[in-house]
Coordinates of C-alpha atoms in Angstrom, one line a residue:
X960 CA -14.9 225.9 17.8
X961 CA -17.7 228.6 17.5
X962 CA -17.9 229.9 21.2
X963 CA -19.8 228.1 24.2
X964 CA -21.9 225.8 23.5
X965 CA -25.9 226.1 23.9
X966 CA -27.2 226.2 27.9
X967 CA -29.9 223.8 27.8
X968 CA -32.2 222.5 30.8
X969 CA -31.1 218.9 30.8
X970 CA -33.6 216.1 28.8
X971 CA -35.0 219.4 27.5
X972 CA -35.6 218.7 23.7
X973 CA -34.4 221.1 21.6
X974 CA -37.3 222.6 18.6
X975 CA -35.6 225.8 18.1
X976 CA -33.9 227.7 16.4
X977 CA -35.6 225.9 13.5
X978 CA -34.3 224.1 10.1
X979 CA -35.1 225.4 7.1
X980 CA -33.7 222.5 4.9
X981 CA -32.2 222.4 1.2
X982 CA -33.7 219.8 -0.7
X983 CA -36.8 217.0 0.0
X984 CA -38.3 214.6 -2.3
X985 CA -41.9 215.4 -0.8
X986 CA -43.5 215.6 -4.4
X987 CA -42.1 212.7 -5.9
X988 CA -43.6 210.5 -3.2
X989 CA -46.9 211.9 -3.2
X990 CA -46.4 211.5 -7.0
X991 CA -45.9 207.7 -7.0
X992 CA -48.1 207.8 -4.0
X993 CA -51.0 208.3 -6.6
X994 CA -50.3 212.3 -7.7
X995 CA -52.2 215.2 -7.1
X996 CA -55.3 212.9 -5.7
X997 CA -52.8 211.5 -3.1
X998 CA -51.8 215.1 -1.6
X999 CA -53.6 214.1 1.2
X1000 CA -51.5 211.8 2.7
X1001 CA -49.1 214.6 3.5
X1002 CA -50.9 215.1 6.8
X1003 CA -50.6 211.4 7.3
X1004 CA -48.5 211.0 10.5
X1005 CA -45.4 208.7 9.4
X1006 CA -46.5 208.8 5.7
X1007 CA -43.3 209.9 5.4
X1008 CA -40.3 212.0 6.5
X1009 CA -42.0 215.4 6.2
X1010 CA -45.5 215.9 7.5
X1011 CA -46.9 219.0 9.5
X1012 CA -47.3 217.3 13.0
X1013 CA -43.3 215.8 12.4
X1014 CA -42.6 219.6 11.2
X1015 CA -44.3 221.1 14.5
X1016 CA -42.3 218.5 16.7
X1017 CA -39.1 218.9 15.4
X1018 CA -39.1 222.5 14.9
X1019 CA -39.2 222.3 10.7
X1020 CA -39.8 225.5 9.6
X1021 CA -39.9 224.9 5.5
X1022 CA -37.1 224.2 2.9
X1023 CA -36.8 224.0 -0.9
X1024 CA -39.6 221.0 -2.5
X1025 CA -38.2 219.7 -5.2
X1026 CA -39.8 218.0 -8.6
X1027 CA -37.7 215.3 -10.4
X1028 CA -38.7 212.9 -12.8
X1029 CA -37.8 209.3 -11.5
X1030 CA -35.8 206.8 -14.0
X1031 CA -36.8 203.0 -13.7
X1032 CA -34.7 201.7 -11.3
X1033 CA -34.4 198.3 -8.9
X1034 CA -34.0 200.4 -6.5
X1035 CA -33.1 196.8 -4.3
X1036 CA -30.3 196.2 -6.6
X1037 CA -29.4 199.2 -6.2
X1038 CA -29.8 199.3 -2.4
X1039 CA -27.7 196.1 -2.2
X1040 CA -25.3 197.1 -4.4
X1041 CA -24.3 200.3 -2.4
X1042 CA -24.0 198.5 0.6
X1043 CA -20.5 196.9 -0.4
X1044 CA -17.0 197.9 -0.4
X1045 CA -17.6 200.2 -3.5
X1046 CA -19.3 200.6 -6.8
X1047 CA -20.2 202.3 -9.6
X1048 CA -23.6 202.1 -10.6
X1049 CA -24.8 202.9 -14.1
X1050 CA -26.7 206.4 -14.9
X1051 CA -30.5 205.9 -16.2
X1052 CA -31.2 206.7 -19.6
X1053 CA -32.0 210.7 -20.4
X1054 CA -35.9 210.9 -20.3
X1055 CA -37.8 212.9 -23.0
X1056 CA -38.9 216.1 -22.4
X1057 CA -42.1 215.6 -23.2
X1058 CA -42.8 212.9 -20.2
X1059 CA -40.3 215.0 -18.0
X1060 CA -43.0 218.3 -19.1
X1061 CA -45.7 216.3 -17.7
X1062 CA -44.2 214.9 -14.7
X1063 CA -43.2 218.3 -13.3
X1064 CA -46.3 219.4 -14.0
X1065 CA -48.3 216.7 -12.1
X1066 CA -45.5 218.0 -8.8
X1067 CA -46.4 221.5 -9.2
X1068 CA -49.5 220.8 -9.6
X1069 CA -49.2 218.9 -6.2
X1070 CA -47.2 221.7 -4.2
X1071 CA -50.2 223.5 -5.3
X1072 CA -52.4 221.8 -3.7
X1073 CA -50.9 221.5 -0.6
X1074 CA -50.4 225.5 -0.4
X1075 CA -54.1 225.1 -0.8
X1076 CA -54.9 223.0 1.8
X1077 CA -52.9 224.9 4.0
X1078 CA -50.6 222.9 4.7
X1079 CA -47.3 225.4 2.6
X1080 CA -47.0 229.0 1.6
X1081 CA -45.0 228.8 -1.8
X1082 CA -42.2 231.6 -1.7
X1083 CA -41.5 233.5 -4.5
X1084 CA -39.6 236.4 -2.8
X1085 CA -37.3 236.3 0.3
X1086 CA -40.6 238.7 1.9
X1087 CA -42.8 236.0 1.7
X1088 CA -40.0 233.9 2.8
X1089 CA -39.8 235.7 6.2
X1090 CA -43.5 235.7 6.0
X1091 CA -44.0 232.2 6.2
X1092 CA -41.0 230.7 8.2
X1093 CA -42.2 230.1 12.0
X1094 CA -46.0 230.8 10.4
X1095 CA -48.8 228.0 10.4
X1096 CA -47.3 226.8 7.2
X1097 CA -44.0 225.6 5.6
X1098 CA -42.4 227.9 3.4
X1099 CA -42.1 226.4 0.0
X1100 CA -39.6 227.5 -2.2
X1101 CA -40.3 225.4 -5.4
X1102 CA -37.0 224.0 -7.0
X1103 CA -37.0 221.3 -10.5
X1104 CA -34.0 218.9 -9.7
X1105 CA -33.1 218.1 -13.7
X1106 CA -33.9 220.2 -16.4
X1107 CA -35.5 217.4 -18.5
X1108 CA -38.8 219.9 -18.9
X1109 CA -36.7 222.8 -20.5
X1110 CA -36.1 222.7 -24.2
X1111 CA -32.8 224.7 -25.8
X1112 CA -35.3 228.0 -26.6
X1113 CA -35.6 228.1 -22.8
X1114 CA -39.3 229.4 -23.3
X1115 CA -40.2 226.8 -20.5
X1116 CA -38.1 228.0 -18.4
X1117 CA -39.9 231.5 -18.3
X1118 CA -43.1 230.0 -17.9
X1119 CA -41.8 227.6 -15.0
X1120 CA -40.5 231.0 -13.1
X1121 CA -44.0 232.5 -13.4
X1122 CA -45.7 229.5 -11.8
X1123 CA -42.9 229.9 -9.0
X1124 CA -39.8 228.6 -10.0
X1125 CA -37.2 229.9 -7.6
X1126 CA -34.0 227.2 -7.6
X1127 CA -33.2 224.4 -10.5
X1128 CA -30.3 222.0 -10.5
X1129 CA -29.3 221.5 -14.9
X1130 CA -28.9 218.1 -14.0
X1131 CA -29.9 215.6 -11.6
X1132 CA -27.0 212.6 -11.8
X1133 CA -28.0 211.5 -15.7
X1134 CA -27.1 213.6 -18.3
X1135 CA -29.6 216.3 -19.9
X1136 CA -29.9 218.8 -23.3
X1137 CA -27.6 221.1 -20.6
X1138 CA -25.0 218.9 -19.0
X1139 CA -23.9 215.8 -17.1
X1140 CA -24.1 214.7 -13.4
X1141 CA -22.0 212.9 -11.2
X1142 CA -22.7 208.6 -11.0
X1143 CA -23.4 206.6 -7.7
X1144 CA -19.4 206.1 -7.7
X1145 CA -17.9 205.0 -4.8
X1146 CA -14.7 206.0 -3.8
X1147 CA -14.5 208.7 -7.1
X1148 CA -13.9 211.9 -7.4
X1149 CA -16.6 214.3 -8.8
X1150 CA -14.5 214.9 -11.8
X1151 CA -16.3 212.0 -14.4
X1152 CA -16.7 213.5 -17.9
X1153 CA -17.3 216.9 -19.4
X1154 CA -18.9 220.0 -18.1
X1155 CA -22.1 222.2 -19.5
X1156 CA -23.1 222.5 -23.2
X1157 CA -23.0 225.3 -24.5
X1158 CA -27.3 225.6 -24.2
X1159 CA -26.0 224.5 -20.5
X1160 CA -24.2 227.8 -20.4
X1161 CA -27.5 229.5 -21.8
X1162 CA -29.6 227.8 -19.1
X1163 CA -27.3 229.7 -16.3
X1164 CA -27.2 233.4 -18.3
X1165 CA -30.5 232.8 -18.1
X1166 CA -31.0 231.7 -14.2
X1167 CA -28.9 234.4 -13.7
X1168 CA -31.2 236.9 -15.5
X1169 CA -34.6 236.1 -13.6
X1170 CA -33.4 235.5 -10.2
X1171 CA -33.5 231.8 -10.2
X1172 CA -30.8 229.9 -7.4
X1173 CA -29.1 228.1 -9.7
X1174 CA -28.0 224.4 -7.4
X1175 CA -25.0 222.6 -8.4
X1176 CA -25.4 219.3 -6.0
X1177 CA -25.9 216.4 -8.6
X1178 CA -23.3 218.3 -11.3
X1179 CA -19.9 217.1 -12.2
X1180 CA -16.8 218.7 -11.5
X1181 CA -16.6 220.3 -15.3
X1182 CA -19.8 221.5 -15.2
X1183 CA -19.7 223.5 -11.4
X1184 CA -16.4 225.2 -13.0
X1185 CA -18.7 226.3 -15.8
X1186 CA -21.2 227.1 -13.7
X1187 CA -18.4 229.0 -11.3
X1188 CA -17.1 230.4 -14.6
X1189 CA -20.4 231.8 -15.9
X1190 CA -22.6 232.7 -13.0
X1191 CA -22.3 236.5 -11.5
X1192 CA -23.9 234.6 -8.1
X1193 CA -23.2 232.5 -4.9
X1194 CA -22.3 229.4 -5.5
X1195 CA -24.7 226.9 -3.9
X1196 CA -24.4 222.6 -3.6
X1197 CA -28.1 222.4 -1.8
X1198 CA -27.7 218.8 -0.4
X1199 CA -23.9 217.8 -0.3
X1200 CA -21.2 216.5 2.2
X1201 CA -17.4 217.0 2.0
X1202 CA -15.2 214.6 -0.3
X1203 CA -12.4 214.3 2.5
X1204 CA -14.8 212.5 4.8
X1205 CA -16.2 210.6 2.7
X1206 CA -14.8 210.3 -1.2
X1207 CA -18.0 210.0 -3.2
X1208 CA -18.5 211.0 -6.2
X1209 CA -21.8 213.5 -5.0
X1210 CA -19.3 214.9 -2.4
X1211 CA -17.4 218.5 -3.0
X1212 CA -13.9 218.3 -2.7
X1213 CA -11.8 221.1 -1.2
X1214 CA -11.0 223.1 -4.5
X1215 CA -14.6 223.4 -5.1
X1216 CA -15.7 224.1 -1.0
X1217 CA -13.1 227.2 -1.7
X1218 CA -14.9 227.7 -5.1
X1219 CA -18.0 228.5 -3.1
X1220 CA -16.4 230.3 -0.5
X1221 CA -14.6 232.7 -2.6
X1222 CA -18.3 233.1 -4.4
X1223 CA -19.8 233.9 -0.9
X1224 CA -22.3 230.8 -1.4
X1225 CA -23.6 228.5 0.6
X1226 CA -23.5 224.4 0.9
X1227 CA -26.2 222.1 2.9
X1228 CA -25.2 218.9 4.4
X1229 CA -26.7 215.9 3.0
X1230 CA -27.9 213.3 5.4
X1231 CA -28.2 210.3 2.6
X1232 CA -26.1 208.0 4.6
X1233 CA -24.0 206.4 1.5
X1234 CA -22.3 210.0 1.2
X1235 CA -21.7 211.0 4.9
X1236 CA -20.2 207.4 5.4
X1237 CA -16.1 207.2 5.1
X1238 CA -17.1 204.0 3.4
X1239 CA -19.6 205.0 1.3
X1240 CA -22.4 202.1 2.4
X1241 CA -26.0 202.8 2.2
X1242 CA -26.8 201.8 5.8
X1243 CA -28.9 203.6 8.2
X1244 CA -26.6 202.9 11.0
X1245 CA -24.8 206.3 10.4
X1246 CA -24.0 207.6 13.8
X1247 CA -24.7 211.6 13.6
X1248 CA -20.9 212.2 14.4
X1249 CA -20.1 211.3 11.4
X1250 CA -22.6 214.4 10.0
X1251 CA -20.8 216.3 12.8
X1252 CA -17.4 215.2 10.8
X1253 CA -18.8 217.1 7.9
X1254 CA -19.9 220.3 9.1
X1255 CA -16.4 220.3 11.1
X1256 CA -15.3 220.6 7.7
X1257 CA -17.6 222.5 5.4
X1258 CA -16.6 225.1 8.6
X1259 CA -13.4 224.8 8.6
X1260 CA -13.3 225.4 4.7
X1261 CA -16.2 227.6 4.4
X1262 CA -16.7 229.9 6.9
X1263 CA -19.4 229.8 9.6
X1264 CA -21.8 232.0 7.4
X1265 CA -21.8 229.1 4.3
X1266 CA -23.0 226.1 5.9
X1267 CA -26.3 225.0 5.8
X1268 CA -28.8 221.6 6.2
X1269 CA -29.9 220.1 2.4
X1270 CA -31.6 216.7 4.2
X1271 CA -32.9 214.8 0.8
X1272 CA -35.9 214.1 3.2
X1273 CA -37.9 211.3 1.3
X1274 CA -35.3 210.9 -1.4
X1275 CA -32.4 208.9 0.2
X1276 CA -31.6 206.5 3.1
X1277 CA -30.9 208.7 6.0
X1278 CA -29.6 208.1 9.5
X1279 CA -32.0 206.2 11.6
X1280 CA -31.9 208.9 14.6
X1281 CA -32.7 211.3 12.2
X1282 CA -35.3 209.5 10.1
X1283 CA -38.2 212.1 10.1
X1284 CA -38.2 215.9 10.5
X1285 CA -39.7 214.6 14.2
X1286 CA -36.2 214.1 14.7
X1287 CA -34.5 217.0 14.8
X1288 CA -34.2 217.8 18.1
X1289 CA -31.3 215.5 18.2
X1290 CA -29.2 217.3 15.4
X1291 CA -29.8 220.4 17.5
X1292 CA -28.2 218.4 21.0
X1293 CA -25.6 216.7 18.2
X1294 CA -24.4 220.5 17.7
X1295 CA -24.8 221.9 20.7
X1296 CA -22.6 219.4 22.7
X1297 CA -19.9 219.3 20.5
X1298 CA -19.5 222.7 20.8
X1299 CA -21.0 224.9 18.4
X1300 CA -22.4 228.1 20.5
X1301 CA -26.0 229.3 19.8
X1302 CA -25.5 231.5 16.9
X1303 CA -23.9 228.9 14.9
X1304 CA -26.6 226.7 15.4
X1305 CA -28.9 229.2 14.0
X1306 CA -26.9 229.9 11.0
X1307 CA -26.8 226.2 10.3
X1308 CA -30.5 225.6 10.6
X1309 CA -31.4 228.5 8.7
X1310 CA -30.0 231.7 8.9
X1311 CA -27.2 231.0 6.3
X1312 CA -30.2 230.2 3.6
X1313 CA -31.7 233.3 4.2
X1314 CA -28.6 235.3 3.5
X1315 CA -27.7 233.8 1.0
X1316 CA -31.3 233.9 -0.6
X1317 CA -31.1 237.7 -0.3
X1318 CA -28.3 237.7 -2.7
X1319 CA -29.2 235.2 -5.1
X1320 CA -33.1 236.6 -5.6
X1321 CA -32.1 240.3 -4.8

C-alpha cells in the first residue's frame, strides 16, 4: 500500500520512529488517584498506561494530556453492558461549571507539577513542540475534553489559553452550554440530536481566533458540520476509528473522513477496543488487525498525510498487546509487516500531528 515495508533485524523491537499520541486520560487518574498530592505516582512503573520508563521502552515521545471532569458512573454496569450484542447507554447529567471550574483546575494544576518534576515540558507553540519531542521529557500539549469550565462570556476561555490551553473538545459525550456529544450507542450512527448552540458557534470563532486546535472526537454529527461550517481550520477527530469497520456511534463515517480531508485535517486512531471492534464489545481481546482495519481505511479515505494515533491511554479499555505505552513496539511491527514502508510509519506516529499543528497554531 505505501511502498516496502520497514527492513528490520529480525526479533529486533522496534522504539522508533516515535508516537506522539492524541489524547490520554493521565490527569484524571492521578486526579482520582488523590490529585495534585498523587502526581507522584506517575513515575510508578505499571501505575498506569503512561509512565516515563513505559515512555522510554516503547519509544513515547509525548501527546496531548487531557482534563475532563468524570460523571458518576458504575463504570461495571457499564463494562458489562458494552460487552453484549449492542446498547445504548444513557449520557450522565451536565455537571455545573462551577465543580467542572475546579476540577480542571486541580488537572492543570497536576500537569503542572509534573512539568516540574521533570517528568513533561508543556507546549505552548509548535517550537517548544520540536524542542521537547525526543528530549528527556514528554511534550505536553494541554487539551480540556468538555467545555463544562467555560461560561457563555468565554472570559474563561482566555484565561485557560494563558495557562496553556492549546486543544479543547466543546463536548465530551454529555451535552454542555455549547453542544451535544455522541452516546455509548452501539451499532448507531453519529448523527443523534442537534448540532452547536449558537454560544457553541461562539466557542469555535473564538478557538479559531487564539490558535486553539479545536477536537471534534466525542461531537455529534450536527455539531462537526457546524464545526466544519464555522471553523477557517483543519478539521481534527483526536481519538476516533472509522464507522465502516466498526458502526459506533464515536466512529466517523465516510462523509465526515472526506469532511476532514477536504479541510486538510487530521484524524488519530482510537485504541478503546468497544470502537475498533466490528461488534462493538468492550473486550480486550482485540487483535491489532483489527486497528490495522482502521488505518487501511482512514488511508484509503484520508490520504497518507491525515492519519495519526489518538490512544485514550488511561481512559478506555484497550487491546491487551497494546496495554501500556511499553507496548508500542508491536504497533510499529503491526505496520511494518503489513506493508506500510518507513515513511508512513513515521507520519502515523507523529509526523502527521506535527503538520497539522503547524497549521492549526500558525
Amino acid at each position: 500500500m505505501a511502498g516496502a515495508a520497514i527492513g528490520m533485524n529480525e526479533g529486533k523491537e522496534m522504539r522508533e520512529p516515535l508516537v506522539f499520541d492524541g489524547h490520554n486520560d493521565c490527569l484524571t487518574r492521578i486526579l482520582m488517584a488523590g490529585g495534585v498530592a498523587a502526581s507522584g505516582s506517575f513515575a510508578d512503573r505499571d501505575s498506569g498506561a503512561i509512565d516515563p520508563a513505559s515512555a522510554r521502552e516503547g519509544g513515547f515521545g509525548g501527546g496531548f494530556f487531557a482534563a475532563w471532569v468524570p460523571s458518576p458512573v458504575d463504570r461495571g454496569r457499564r463494562m458489562a453492558a458494552m460487552q453484549g450484542d449492542g446498547y445504548d447507554m444513557p449520557l450522565p447529567l451536565p455537571v455545573e461549571r462551577a465543580e467542572a471550574a475546579r476540577v480542571v483546575a486541580e488537572e492543570l494544576a497536576i500537569l503542572a507539577e509534573l512539568e516540574r518534576a521533570g517528568h513533561v515540558a508543556i507546549c505552548r507553540d509548535t517550537q517548544a513542540l520540536r524542542a521537547a519531542f525526543g528530549s528527556d521529557r514528554m511534550a505536553a500539549i494541554c487539551h480540556l475534553e468538555g467545555a463544562e469550565a467555560i461560561g457563555a462570556d468565554l472570559e474563561a476561555l482566555d484565561v485557560l489559553h494563558g495557562q496553556g490551553l492549546r486543544s479543547l473538545g466543546p463536548v465530551w459525550s454529555r451535552e454542555t452550554i455549547f453542544g451535544h456529544g455522541v452516546p455509548f450507542r452501539f451499532p448507531s450512527s453519529p448523527d443523534t440530536g442537534p448540532g452547536l448552540t449558537e454560544a457553541g458557534l461562539a466557542l469555535v470563532r473564538r478557538c479559531d481566533a487564539l490558535g486553539i486546535m479545536l477536537d471534534l472526537s466525542h461531537l455529534n454529527e450536527a455539531g462537526f458540520r457546524d464545526v466544519a461550517r464555522t471553523s477557517t481550520k483543519p478539521l481534527v477527530a483526536s481519538h476516533s476509528g472509522a464507522h465502516a469497520v466498526s458502526p459506533h456511534a464515536r466512529n466517523l463515517t465516510d462523509a465526515q473522513l472526506d469532511a476532514i480531508a477536504e479541510s486538510d485535517g487530521l484524524v488519530g486512531l482510537n485504541f478503546a477496543c468497544a470502537f475498533l471492534r466490528p461488534d462493538g464489545q468492550m473486550r480486550d481481546d482485540t487483535g491489532i488487525d483489527v486497528m490495522l482495519r482502521h488505518l487501511d481505511h482512514l488511508i484509503g479515505r484520508l490520504g497518507e498525510d491525515r492519519v495519526g494515533l489518538g490512544s485514550d491511554y488511561d481512559g478506555a479499555l484497550v487491546p491487551r498487546e497494546l496495554k501500556s505505552a511499553a507496548d508500542l513496539p508491536k504497533l510499529r511491527r503491526a505496520m511494518a509487516d503489513h506493508g506500510y514502508g518507513a515513511e508512513l510509519i513515521a507520519k502515523i506516529c507523529h509526523r502527521n500531528w506535527f503538520r497539522v499543528l503547524d497549521r492549526v497554531w500558525g
